[in-house]
Coordinates of C-alpha atoms and ligand atoms in Angstrom, one line a residue:
M1 CA 39.8 39.4 -13.6
C2 CA 37.6 42.2 -15.0
G3 CA 37.9 42.9 -18.7
I4 CA 38.2 46.4 -20.2
V5 CA 37.8 47.4 -23.8
A6 CA 38.0 50.9 -25.3
Y7 CA 37.7 52.4 -28.7
V8 CA 38.5 55.6 -30.5
G9 CA 38.2 55.8 -34.3
N10 CA 35.9 56.4 -37.3
K11 CA 33.3 53.8 -36.5
S12 CA 30.4 53.7 -34.0
A13 CA 31.9 52.7 -30.7
A14 CA 29.1 51.0 -28.7
A15 CA 28.4 47.9 -30.8
L16 CA 32.1 47.3 -31.2
L17 CA 32.6 47.7 -27.4
I18 CA 29.9 45.1 -26.7
E19 CA 31.4 42.7 -29.1
G20 CA 34.7 43.1 -27.3
L21 CA 33.1 42.6 -23.9
K22 CA 31.7 39.3 -25.1
R23 CA 35.2 38.1 -25.9
L24 CA 36.4 39.3 -22.5
E25 CA 33.5 38.0 -20.5
Y26 CA 35.5 35.0 -19.2
R27 CA 37.5 37.5 -17.1
G28 CA 34.5 38.4 -15.0
Y29 CA 30.7 38.5 -15.3
D30 CA 29.2 40.1 -12.2
S31 CA 28.2 43.3 -14.1
A32 CA 29.0 45.1 -17.3
G33 CA 28.8 48.7 -18.6
L34 CA 29.8 51.1 -21.3
A35 CA 30.2 54.8 -21.7
V36 CA 30.3 56.7 -25.1
V37 CA 31.2 60.3 -25.8
R38 CA 28.4 61.6 -27.9
G39 CA 30.5 64.3 -29.6
Q40 CA 32.4 67.4 -28.6
D41 CA 30.7 68.9 -25.5
Q42 CA 27.7 66.6 -26.1
G43 CA 28.0 64.7 -22.9
I44 CA 28.7 61.0 -22.1
A45 CA 26.0 58.3 -22.5
L46 CA 26.3 55.7 -19.8
C47 CA 24.8 52.2 -19.7
R48 CA 25.4 49.7 -16.9
S49 CA 23.7 46.6 -15.6
V50 CA 24.2 43.8 -13.1
G51 CA 24.8 40.4 -14.7
R52 CA 26.2 39.2 -18.0
V53 CA 27.1 41.2 -21.1
S54 CA 23.9 40.0 -22.7
V55 CA 21.9 41.9 -20.1
L56 CA 23.9 45.1 -20.9
E57 CA 23.4 44.5 -24.6
A58 CA 19.6 44.2 -24.3
R59 CA 19.5 47.4 -22.3
Y60 CA 21.7 49.2 -24.8
A61 CA 19.7 47.9 -27.8
K62 CA 16.5 49.5 -26.4
D63 CA 18.0 53.0 -26.8
A64 CA 20.9 52.4 -29.2
A65 CA 20.7 55.9 -30.7
I66 CA 21.6 57.5 -27.4
Y67 CA 24.9 55.7 -27.5
E68 CA 26.0 57.0 -30.8
G69 CA 29.6 58.2 -30.8
Q70 CA 33.1 57.2 -31.9
L71 CA 34.9 57.2 -28.5
G72 CA 34.0 54.8 -25.7
V73 CA 35.1 52.6 -22.8
A74 CA 33.5 49.4 -21.5
H75 CA 33.9 46.9 -18.8
T76 CA 32.9 43.5 -17.5
R77 CA 33.4 43.2 -13.8
W78 CA 34.7 40.6 -11.3
A79 CA 33.8 42.3 -8.0
T80 CA 36.5 43.2 -5.5
H81 CA 35.5 46.4 -3.6
G82 CA 31.8 46.8 -3.3
K83 CA 28.9 44.5 -3.9
V84 CA 27.6 43.4 -7.3
T85 CA 25.3 46.4 -7.9
E86 CA 24.6 48.7 -10.8
E87 CA 26.2 51.6 -8.8
N88 CA 29.4 49.6 -8.5
A89 CA 29.5 48.6 -12.1
H90 CA 32.0 50.3 -14.4
P91 CA 32.4 52.8 -16.1
H92 CA 32.6 55.2 -13.2
I93 CA 32.0 58.9 -13.6
G94 CA 33.6 62.0 -12.3
A95 CA 32.5 65.6 -12.7
T96 CA 35.2 68.2 -13.5
R97 CA 35.2 71.8 -12.2
S98 CA 34.6 73.0 -15.8
G99 CA 31.3 71.1 -15.9
H100 CA 32.6 68.2 -18.0
T101 CA 32.4 64.5 -17.3
V102 CA 35.1 61.9 -17.1
A103 CA 34.3 58.2 -17.5
L104 CA 36.8 55.5 -16.5
V105 CA 37.0 51.7 -16.5
H106 CA 39.5 49.8 -14.4
N107 CA 41.0 46.4 -13.8
G108 CA 42.9 46.0 -10.6
T109 CA 42.6 47.4 -7.0
I110 CA 43.3 50.8 -5.6
E111 CA 44.7 50.1 -2.2
N112 CA 44.6 53.7 -0.8
Y113 CA 41.1 54.4 -2.0
A114 CA 39.7 55.1 1.4
T115 CA 42.2 58.0 2.0
L116 CA 41.6 59.3 -1.5
R117 CA 37.8 59.1 -1.1
K118 CA 37.9 61.1 2.1
Y119 CA 40.0 63.8 0.4
L120 CA 37.6 63.9 -2.6
E121 CA 34.5 64.0 -0.5
G122 CA 36.1 67.0 1.2
R123 CA 36.4 68.6 -2.2
G124 CA 32.7 68.2 -2.8
H125 CA 32.6 65.0 -4.9
Q126 CA 29.5 62.9 -4.3
F127 CA 30.0 59.1 -4.3
Y128 CA 27.2 56.8 -5.4
G129 CA 28.9 53.4 -4.7
Q130 CA 31.7 51.6 -2.8
S131 CA 34.0 50.7 -5.6
D132 CA 37.7 51.7 -5.4
T133 CA 37.5 52.6 -9.1
E134 CA 34.9 55.4 -8.5
V135 CA 37.6 57.1 -6.5
L136 CA 40.0 57.1 -9.4
A137 CA 37.4 58.5 -11.8
K138 CA 36.7 61.3 -9.4
L139 CA 40.4 62.0 -8.8
V140 CA 41.0 62.4 -12.5
A141 CA 38.0 64.7 -12.8
E142 CA 39.3 66.7 -9.8
L143 CA 42.7 67.2 -11.4
Y144 CA 41.4 68.0 -14.8
E145 CA 41.9 71.7 -15.5
P146 CA 42.2 72.4 -19.2
Q147 CA 42.4 76.2 -18.6
K148 CA 45.7 75.5 -16.7
N149 CA 46.9 73.1 -19.4
I150 CA 46.0 70.0 -17.4
D151 CA 44.3 68.0 -20.1
L152 CA 43.0 64.5 -19.8
E153 CA 46.4 62.9 -20.4
R154 CA 48.0 65.1 -17.7
A155 CA 45.2 64.6 -15.3
V156 CA 45.5 60.8 -15.6
Q157 CA 49.3 61.0 -15.1
L158 CA 48.8 63.2 -12.0
A159 CA 46.1 61.0 -10.6
L160 CA 48.2 57.9 -11.0
Q161 CA 51.0 59.5 -9.1
E162 CA 48.7 59.5 -6.1
V163 CA 47.6 55.9 -6.4
T164 CA 48.9 52.8 -4.8
G165 CA 47.7 49.4 -6.1
A166 CA 47.3 47.8 -9.5
Y167 CA 45.5 49.2 -12.5
A168 CA 44.8 49.0 -16.1
I169 CA 42.5 51.9 -17.0
A170 CA 40.9 53.5 -20.0
V171 CA 39.6 57.1 -19.6
I172 CA 37.5 59.5 -21.7
C173 CA 36.1 63.0 -21.2
D174 CA 33.4 64.7 -23.2
R175 CA 35.5 67.8 -23.7
E176 CA 38.1 65.7 -25.7
A177 CA 35.9 63.9 -28.1
H178 CA 38.7 62.1 -30.0
T179 CA 41.1 61.2 -27.2
L180 CA 41.4 58.0 -25.3
I181 CA 43.8 57.7 -22.4
C182 CA 44.9 54.4 -21.0
A183 CA 47.5 53.3 -18.5
R184 CA 48.7 50.3 -16.6
K185 CA 50.5 49.1 -13.6
G186 CA 50.3 45.4 -12.6
S187 CA 47.2 44.6 -14.7
P188 CA 47.4 43.7 -18.4
L189 CA 46.6 46.1 -21.2
T190 CA 47.1 45.8 -24.9
I191 CA 46.6 48.6 -27.5
G192 CA 45.6 47.5 -31.0
L193 CA 46.5 49.8 -34.0
A194 CA 43.7 49.4 -36.5
D195 CA 42.7 51.3 -39.6
N196 CA 41.8 54.8 -38.5
A197 CA 41.2 53.6 -35.0
Y198 CA 42.7 52.3 -31.7
V199 CA 41.2 49.4 -29.8
V200 CA 42.4 48.8 -26.3
A201 CA 41.7 45.7 -24.3
S202 CA 42.7 43.6 -21.3
D203 CA 43.7 40.9 -23.7
Q204 CA 44.2 40.1 -27.3
S205 CA 41.0 38.2 -27.9
A206 CA 39.1 41.5 -28.0
I207 CA 41.6 43.0 -30.4
V208 CA 42.3 40.4 -33.0
A209 CA 39.0 41.0 -34.9
H210 CA 40.3 44.5 -35.7
T211 CA 44.1 44.3 -36.1
T212 CA 47.1 42.2 -35.4
Q213 CA 49.4 45.2 -34.8
V214 CA 49.7 45.8 -31.1
I215 CA 51.6 47.7 -28.4
H216 CA 52.0 46.2 -24.9
L217 CA 52.1 48.9 -22.3
N218 CA 54.5 48.5 -19.5
D219 CA 54.0 49.4 -15.8
Y220 CA 53.6 53.1 -15.1
Q221 CA 53.0 53.9 -18.7
V222 CA 50.3 56.1 -20.1
A223 CA 49.1 56.1 -23.7
R224 CA 47.3 59.0 -25.4
L225 CA 45.4 57.7 -28.4
C226 CA 43.8 60.2 -30.8
A227 CA 41.6 59.5 -33.8
G228 CA 39.5 62.2 -35.4
P229 CA 38.8 64.2 -38.6
S230 CA 41.9 65.6 -40.2
D231 CA 42.6 69.3 -40.3
H232 CA 41.5 71.2 -43.4
G233 CA 44.0 70.8 -46.2
S234 CA 44.9 67.2 -45.4
N235 CA 44.5 64.5 -48.0
E236 CA 43.2 62.0 -45.5
P237 CA 39.7 62.5 -44.1
W238 CA 40.7 60.9 -40.8
S239 CA 44.0 61.1 -38.8
I240 CA 45.3 59.0 -35.9
D241 CA 48.3 59.4 -33.7
F242 CA 49.5 58.2 -30.4
R243 CA 52.2 58.8 -27.8
T244 CA 53.2 57.1 -24.7
T245 CA 54.7 58.5 -21.6
T246 CA 55.4 57.5 -18.0
I247 CA 53.2 58.8 -15.3
D248 CA 55.9 61.4 -14.8
N249 CA 55.3 62.6 -18.3
V250 CA 58.6 61.3 -19.8
T251 CA 58.1 60.2 -23.4
V252 CA 58.7 56.4 -24.0
E253 CA 59.3 54.7 -27.4
Q254 CA 57.0 51.8 -28.1
Q255 CA 57.6 48.7 -30.2
V256 CA 54.7 47.6 -32.4
T257 CA 54.5 43.8 -32.4
E258 CA 52.4 41.3 -34.4
L259 CA 49.8 39.2 -32.6
E260 CA 50.2 35.4 -32.9
L261 CA 46.5 34.8 -32.8
D262 CA 43.7 34.5 -35.3
L263 CA 40.0 34.9 -34.9
Q264 CA 39.2 31.2 -35.6
Q265 CA 41.2 30.1 -32.6
I266 CA 38.8 31.9 -30.3
E267 CA 35.6 30.8 -31.9
L268 CA 33.5 27.8 -30.6
A269 CA 33.8 26.0 -33.9
G270 CA 30.6 24.0 -33.4
Y271 CA 31.2 23.0 -29.8
P272 CA 28.6 23.9 -27.2
H273 CA 31.2 25.1 -24.8
Y274 CA 34.8 26.4 -24.9
M275 CA 35.7 23.9 -22.2
L276 CA 34.6 20.9 -24.2
K277 CA 36.3 22.4 -27.3
E278 CA 39.5 22.9 -25.3
I279 CA 39.4 19.4 -23.9
M280 CA 38.8 17.8 -27.3
E281 CA 41.6 19.8 -29.0
Q282 CA 44.2 18.6 -26.5
P283 CA 45.8 16.0 -28.8
E284 CA 46.3 18.7 -31.5
A285 CA 47.4 21.3 -28.9
L286 CA 50.1 19.0 -27.6
R287 CA 51.3 18.1 -31.0
T288 CA 51.7 21.8 -31.7
S289 CA 53.4 22.3 -28.4
M290 CA 55.9 19.6 -29.1
T291 CA 56.5 20.3 -32.8
G292 CA 60.1 21.0 -33.5
R293 CA 61.0 20.4 -29.9
L294 CA 61.5 16.6 -29.9
D295 CA 64.5 15.4 -31.9
L296 CA 63.8 11.7 -31.9
R297 CA 66.8 10.9 -34.3
E298 CA 69.3 12.6 -32.1
G299 CA 67.6 11.8 -28.8
R300 CA 67.5 15.4 -27.6
V301 CA 65.0 18.1 -26.8
V302 CA 65.3 21.4 -28.6
L303 CA 64.0 24.4 -26.7
G304 CA 64.9 27.6 -28.5
G305 CA 63.9 29.8 -25.5
L306 CA 66.6 28.1 -23.3
T307 CA 69.5 27.9 -25.7
N308 CA 71.3 30.9 -24.4
M309 CA 71.4 29.5 -20.9
S310 CA 71.7 25.8 -21.4
R311 CA 75.2 25.7 -19.7
D312 CA 73.9 27.6 -16.7
L313 CA 70.9 25.3 -16.5
A314 CA 73.1 22.2 -16.5
R315 CA 75.0 23.7 -13.5
A316 CA 71.9 24.8 -11.7
R317 CA 71.9 24.2 -7.9
K318 CA 68.2 24.4 -7.3
F319 CA 64.9 24.9 -9.0
I320 CA 61.8 26.5 -7.5
I321 CA 58.6 26.0 -9.5
T322 CA 55.7 28.2 -8.7
G323 CA 52.2 29.0 -9.8
Q324 CA 48.6 29.1 -8.6
G325 CA 45.6 26.8 -9.0
T326 CA 45.9 24.5 -11.9
A327 CA 49.3 25.9 -12.7
Y328 CA 50.4 25.0 -9.2
H329 CA 49.4 21.4 -9.8
A330 CA 51.5 21.4 -12.9
A331 CA 54.4 22.8 -11.0
L332 CA 54.1 20.0 -8.4
I333 CA 54.5 17.5 -11.2
G334 CA 57.3 19.6 -12.5
E335 CA 59.1 19.1 -9.2
Y336 CA 58.9 15.4 -9.5
L337 CA 60.1 15.5 -13.1
M338 CA 63.0 17.8 -12.4
E339 CA 64.3 15.8 -9.5
E340 CA 63.9 12.5 -11.2
M341 CA 65.2 13.4 -14.6
A342 CA 67.7 16.2 -13.9
R343 CA 68.6 15.2 -10.3
I344 CA 68.6 18.8 -9.2
P345 CA 66.9 19.7 -5.9
C346 CA 63.6 21.3 -6.7
E347 CA 60.8 22.8 -4.6
C348 CA 57.3 23.6 -5.6
E349 CA 55.5 26.4 -3.9
Y350 CA 52.3 28.5 -4.2
A351 CA 53.4 31.8 -5.6
S352 CA 51.2 33.6 -3.0
E353 CA 53.1 32.0 -0.2
F354 CA 56.6 32.3 -1.7
R355 CA 56.4 36.0 -2.2
Y356 CA 55.7 36.9 1.4
R357 CA 57.8 34.4 3.4
N358 CA 61.4 35.5 3.0
P359 CA 62.6 32.6 0.9
V360 CA 66.2 31.6 0.7
I361 CA 67.6 32.1 -2.8
E362 CA 71.2 31.0 -3.2
E363 CA 73.6 31.3 -6.1
G364 CA 72.5 29.0 -9.0
T365 CA 68.7 29.1 -8.1
F366 CA 66.3 29.1 -11.1
V367 CA 62.7 30.1 -10.4
V368 CA 60.2 28.8 -12.9
A369 CA 56.8 30.6 -13.1
V370 CA 54.0 28.5 -14.5
S371 CA 51.0 30.4 -15.8
Q372 CA 48.5 30.1 -18.6
S373 CA 47.8 33.8 -18.8
G374 CA 51.2 35.1 -17.8
E375 CA 49.3 37.8 -15.8
T376 CA 48.4 36.1 -12.5
S377 CA 49.2 38.7 -9.9
D378 CA 50.5 36.3 -7.2
T379 CA 52.8 34.5 -9.7
L380 CA 54.0 37.7 -11.2
E381 CA 54.9 39.2 -7.8
A382 CA 56.7 35.9 -6.7
L383 CA 58.7 36.1 -9.9
R384 CA 59.7 39.7 -9.3
E385 CA 60.6 38.8 -5.7
A386 CA 62.8 35.9 -6.8
R387 CA 64.6 38.1 -9.4
E388 CA 65.2 40.8 -6.9
R389 CA 66.9 38.2 -4.7
G390 CA 69.2 37.1 -7.6
A391 CA 67.4 34.0 -9.0
V392 CA 67.3 33.4 -12.7
S393 CA 63.7 33.5 -13.8
L394 CA 62.1 31.2 -16.4
G395 CA 58.5 31.4 -17.7
V396 CA 56.3 28.5 -18.7
V397 CA 53.5 30.6 -20.1
N398 CA 50.8 30.3 -22.8
V399 CA 50.0 33.9 -23.7
V400 CA 52.6 35.3 -26.0
G401 CA 53.6 38.8 -25.0
S402 CA 52.1 38.6 -21.5
T403 CA 53.8 40.3 -18.7
M404 CA 55.5 37.2 -17.4
S405 CA 56.8 36.3 -20.8
R406 CA 58.3 39.8 -21.0
E407 CA 59.7 39.9 -17.5
T408 CA 61.4 36.5 -17.3
D409 CA 65.1 36.0 -18.3
A410 CA 64.1 33.1 -20.6
G411 CA 61.2 30.7 -21.0
V412 CA 59.3 28.2 -23.1
Y413 CA 55.8 29.0 -24.4
L414 CA 53.1 26.3 -24.1
R415 CA 51.9 26.9 -27.7
V416 CA 48.5 25.3 -27.0
G417 CA 46.5 28.2 -28.4
P418 CA 44.1 30.5 -26.5
E419 CA 42.3 29.0 -23.6
I420 CA 38.9 30.8 -23.1
G421 CA 37.1 28.4 -20.7
V422 CA 37.6 29.6 -17.2
A423 CA 38.6 26.1 -16.1
S424 CA 42.1 25.4 -17.3
T425 CA 42.3 22.2 -19.3
K426 CA 44.6 22.2 -22.4
A427 CA 46.9 24.7 -20.7
F428 CA 47.5 22.2 -17.9
L429 CA 48.5 19.5 -20.3
G430 CA 50.6 22.0 -22.2
Q431 CA 52.3 23.0 -18.9
L432 CA 53.0 19.3 -18.2
A433 CA 54.4 18.8 -21.7
V434 CA 56.7 21.8 -21.4
L435 CA 57.9 20.9 -17.9
T436 CA 58.6 17.4 -19.1
M437 CA 60.6 18.7 -22.0
M438 CA 62.5 21.1 -19.7
A439 CA 63.4 18.3 -17.3
L440 CA 64.6 16.1 -20.1
Y441 CA 66.5 19.1 -21.6
V442 CA 68.4 19.7 -18.3
G443 CA 68.6 16.0 -17.5
R444 CA 70.3 15.2 -20.8
R445 CA 73.0 17.8 -20.0
R446 CA 73.7 16.1 -16.7
H447 CA 73.2 12.3 -16.5
L448 CA 70.4 11.0 -18.6
S449 CA 71.7 8.6 -21.2
Q450 CA 70.8 9.0 -24.9
Q451 CA 69.0 5.7 -24.7
T452 CA 66.8 6.7 -21.7
I453 CA 65.9 10.1 -23.2
G454 CA 65.3 8.5 -26.6
E455 CA 62.8 6.1 -25.1
L456 CA 61.0 8.9 -23.2
L457 CA 60.9 11.1 -26.2
T458 CA 59.3 8.4 -28.3
E459 CA 56.7 7.9 -25.6
L460 CA 56.1 11.6 -25.3
A461 CA 55.6 11.9 -29.1
A462 CA 52.9 9.1 -28.8
I463 CA 50.9 10.9 -26.1
P464 CA 48.6 13.0 -28.4
D465 CA 47.3 9.8 -30.0
K466 CA 46.8 8.2 -26.6
I467 CA 44.8 11.2 -25.4
S468 CA 42.5 10.8 -28.4
Q469 CA 41.7 7.3 -27.2
V470 CA 40.9 8.6 -23.7
L471 CA 38.6 11.2 -25.2
K472 CA 36.4 8.5 -26.8
Q473 CA 35.1 7.7 -23.3
S474 CA 33.3 11.0 -22.9
E475 CA 29.8 9.3 -23.1
K476 CA 30.8 6.6 -20.7
I477 CA 32.0 9.2 -18.3
Q478 CA 28.8 11.1 -18.7
A479 CA 26.8 7.9 -17.9
C480 CA 28.8 7.3 -14.8
V481 CA 28.4 10.9 -13.6
E482 CA 24.6 10.6 -13.9
K483 CA 24.7 7.9 -11.1
V484 CA 26.7 9.9 -8.6
V485 CA 26.2 13.6 -9.4
D486 CA 23.8 14.1 -6.6
R487 CA 26.5 13.4 -4.0
N488 CA 27.9 16.5 -2.4
N489 CA 31.3 15.2 -1.1
W490 CA 33.9 13.5 -3.2
L491 CA 37.6 12.5 -2.7
F492 CA 40.3 12.2 -5.3
L493 CA 43.3 10.1 -4.5
G494 CA 46.5 9.3 -6.2
R495 CA 50.2 8.6 -5.5
G496 CA 53.4 9.7 -7.0
Y497 CA 52.9 11.6 -10.3
N498 CA 49.2 11.0 -10.0
Y499 CA 48.9 12.8 -6.7
P500 CA 48.8 16.3 -8.3
V501 CA 46.4 14.8 -10.8
A502 CA 44.1 14.0 -7.8
L503 CA 44.4 17.6 -6.7
E504 CA 43.6 18.8 -10.2
G505 CA 40.6 16.4 -10.6
A506 CA 39.2 17.8 -7.3
L507 CA 39.7 21.4 -8.3
K508 CA 38.0 20.9 -11.7
L509 CA 34.9 19.3 -10.0
K510 CA 34.8 22.0 -7.3
E511 CA 35.1 25.0 -9.6
L512 CA 32.6 23.8 -12.2
S513 CA 29.9 21.8 -10.4
Y514 CA 30.2 23.4 -7.0
I515 CA 30.5 19.9 -5.4
H516 CA 32.8 19.8 -2.5
A517 CA 35.8 17.7 -3.4
E518 CA 39.2 17.1 -1.9
G519 CA 42.3 15.8 -3.6
M520 CA 45.2 14.3 -1.6
P521 CA 47.9 11.6 -1.7
A522 CA 46.1 8.3 -1.4
A523 CA 48.1 7.4 1.7
E524 CA 47.1 10.6 3.5
M525 CA 43.5 9.5 3.6
K526 CA 44.1 7.2 6.6
H527 CA 45.3 10.2 8.6
G528 CA 42.0 11.8 8.9
P529 CA 39.9 12.1 5.8
I530 CA 38.9 8.4 6.0
A531 CA 36.4 9.6 8.6
L532 CA 34.4 11.3 5.8
I533 CA 33.7 8.1 4.0
D534 CA 30.2 6.8 4.2
E535 CA 27.9 4.6 2.2
G536 CA 28.1 5.6 -1.5
M537 CA 30.5 8.5 -1.2
P538 CA 32.3 8.8 -4.6
V539 CA 36.1 8.3 -4.2
V540 CA 38.1 8.7 -7.4
F541 CA 41.3 6.8 -7.5
I542 CA 44.0 7.3 -10.1
A543 CA 45.0 3.7 -10.1
T544 CA 47.2 3.2 -13.1
Q545 CA 49.9 0.5 -13.2
G546 CA 53.2 1.6 -11.9
N547 CA 55.5 1.4 -8.9
Q548 CA 52.8 2.2 -6.3
Y549 CA 49.9 0.2 -7.9
D550 CA 49.7 -2.3 -5.0
K551 CA 49.6 0.4 -2.5
V552 CA 46.8 2.2 -4.3
I553 CA 44.9 -1.0 -4.4
S554 CA 45.3 -1.3 -0.6
N555 CA 43.8 2.2 -0.3
I556 CA 41.0 1.2 -2.5
E557 CA 40.3 -1.8 -0.2
E558 CA 40.2 0.6 2.7
V559 CA 37.6 2.8 1.1
K560 CA 35.5 -0.1 -0.2
A561 CA 35.4 -1.6 3.3
R562 CA 33.7 1.5 4.5
G563 CA 31.1 1.7 1.8
G564 CA 32.7 4.2 -0.5
R565 CA 31.9 4.0 -4.2
I566 CA 35.1 3.6 -6.2
I567 CA 35.6 5.4 -9.5
A568 CA 39.0 4.4 -11.0
V569 CA 41.2 5.7 -13.7
A570 CA 43.0 2.6 -14.7
T571 CA 45.4 1.2 -17.3
E572 CA 44.0 -0.5 -20.3
G573 CA 44.0 -4.3 -19.9
D574 CA 44.1 -4.1 -16.1
Q575 CA 41.5 -6.7 -15.1
H576 CA 42.4 -6.8 -11.4
I577 CA 40.8 -3.3 -10.9
E578 CA 37.5 -4.8 -11.9
R579 CA 37.2 -6.5 -8.5
Y580 CA 36.7 -3.1 -6.8
C581 CA 34.4 -1.1 -9.1
E582 CA 31.6 -1.6 -11.5
G583 CA 32.7 -1.6 -15.2
D584 CA 30.9 1.7 -15.8
F585 CA 33.0 3.3 -13.1
I586 CA 36.4 2.5 -14.7
F587 CA 37.9 5.0 -17.1
R588 CA 40.8 3.5 -19.1
V589 CA 44.0 5.1 -20.2
P590 CA 46.7 3.6 -22.4
H591 CA 49.9 2.4 -20.9
A592 CA 52.6 5.1 -20.4
A593 CA 55.8 5.6 -18.5
E594 CA 55.0 6.9 -15.0
P595 CA 56.3 10.5 -15.5
L596 CA 54.0 10.8 -18.6
Q597 CA 50.9 9.3 -17.0
P598 CA 49.4 12.7 -15.8
L599 CA 49.1 13.7 -19.5
L600 CA 46.6 10.9 -19.8
T601 CA 45.0 10.4 -16.4
T602 CA 44.0 14.1 -16.1
V603 CA 41.8 13.8 -19.2
P604 CA 38.9 11.6 -17.8
L605 CA 38.8 13.9 -14.7
Q606 CA 38.3 16.9 -16.9
L607 CA 35.4 15.2 -18.7
L608 CA 34.0 14.1 -15.4
A609 CA 33.9 17.7 -14.1
Y610 CA 32.5 18.9 -17.4
H611 CA 29.6 16.4 -17.3
A612 CA 28.9 16.9 -13.6
A613 CA 28.6 20.7 -14.1
L614 CA 26.3 20.3 -17.1
Q615 CA 24.1 17.8 -15.2
R616 CA 23.8 20.1 -12.3
G617 CA 22.8 22.9 -14.7
H618 CA 25.8 25.2 -14.4
D619 CA 27.5 27.4 -17.0
V620 CA 30.7 25.4 -17.5
D621 CA 32.6 28.3 -19.3
K622 CA 31.7 30.8 -16.6
P623 CA 31.5 29.2 -13.2
R624 CA 30.2 31.4 -10.4
N625 CA 32.5 33.8 -8.6
L626 CA 35.5 32.9 -10.8
A627 CA 37.5 34.8 -13.4
K628 CA 39.9 33.4 -15.9
S629 CA 42.9 35.5 -15.0
V630 CA 43.3 36.5 -11.4
T631 CA 45.1 39.8 -11.5
V632 CA 44.4 40.9 -7.9
E633 CA 45.9 39.4 -4.8
Ligands
LIG1 O1 46.7 32.0 -15.7 P1 47.3 31.2 -14.7 O2 47.7 29.8 -15.2 O3 48.4 31.8 -13.9 O4 46.1 30.9 -13.7 C1 46.3 30.3 -12.4 C2 45.0 29.9 -11.8 O5 44.2 31.0 -11.5 C3 44.1 29.0 -12.7 O6 44.8 27.8 -13.1 C4 42.8 28.6 -12.0 O7 43.1 27.8 -10.9 C5 41.9 27.9 -13.0 N1 40.5 28.4 -12.8 C6 41.8 26.4 -12.8 O8 40.9 25.8 -13.7

């Protein structure tokens, strides 16, 4: 949700900033901009444009010489306050009393911006847009008084003391040509320590090309990063140094950590889209996720992240699993898994609801936050609320070093590699795999026999190969989609473990192809939504063989009787299903135990949404109005 990147060092900043923005573009793509300090007291060059980073790049390229400088900030926006216009694009500018200029980029929301704006207008600042960020840029400028020892670092600290809301910011001023200030509260920010330079970004993907040494800022922390020519007498031509403080100017020590990410992982590797790449790499991603965690000989699950609390987990009284969007769908499956395998009461809830509704947290409650990014604001706040009320917090998170991974008591990483496509695919399967392993881990410590767990582990280990078989149907799915892609209303129906898969299938289709789709338990259809069914309406059934197969078939009959067009995800070898749909409309998955079926049945629905979006001419990696990581409420 907005991407920020900033640079101070011995290279030209602008091209490097644009490169960084391209890597962060999946976080938002309404508008983009950059600002570069042209040298001590030489002013700031500002370039902003509505639309994608490519539009900004073209504008910059026309006058590249203007943007020559070694200190700069840049931004790609997902609009919150203020329309998608050039005036509201970042960086935002503020004029200081001493005649200098401050430029600032921001990810987050400033809740008290209206009050601050009124105050600043009273002080003579002229606003050109409606963005909350513009207020912050002007507030820093207002407070900047170098003659009174209020330099940029101090002005930022003071400004942030006045602010309520969430922020990750990077700030520059043309009077301090070698100093970059950044800070965070609630929104992610990582500082890369490169050779003779610092690169700051909303996430690691914009940093890894420069360095793997990073610092993760914590809430209310401010970093002052300096890189410039050394003083006379020094052996090194260039010197760099940094310090971090709280917004109250108390020095804080920082730990430098090593990024677990390499550049190759975030390249397209010959695929036309990240989404397709990420769908296709699911077998390998799951193998990596499970490596070293399934002990088939001993019939047990090994989860290093939970070792220290295995006894507490075995005695847990209740689990609450929470997340948003796709992660919420994984959490729903987690609820079924935990109750079936561990026999511990479990509730699944949207994080956004949980955090505001005064939930009951009793002794022995574990709250599990499920999140690809580990930064989703709703999930993070729910987690904090749960901890505050005494719950033990666990994270099921993909991004190593993310805020959730740092704020939970323990957790298990997905280990599926970076997910760049805005639509979550491999992270969903990773979440399912980890939740399954967690349920087995707890279940084994309670009542699951070695034999039962042994059988499930053997099946789980075979899942990646089975996914590979499902993926071979991509062309068939594409051909099916061609016949129905013009329909604007779809239903997705499933029962048991495949009910959340129906929700996920509908979400994928909605967010990528902008087709209206609803997912629900197959039985729920009769209670209202059946009224929607008309001649030819596509209704996708997850109709794999299992306990509720006959019931699903009855639901299929009901839809067929009303003219609906059935698309079925069915078990290989099931001939009965062929009575209800044309062969082209049946996507096959290999047989699997019911709790593991979502790991297979989700895959054709991902491909279906991918092909539908392409056939409707949409950008699958950057669907409209969406951002990868939702760091605002
Ligand atoms: O990073 P998270 O897993 O916490 O993100 C949660 C949702 O925002 C995310 O899954 C979203 O629903 C995706 N666009 C779905 O494809």
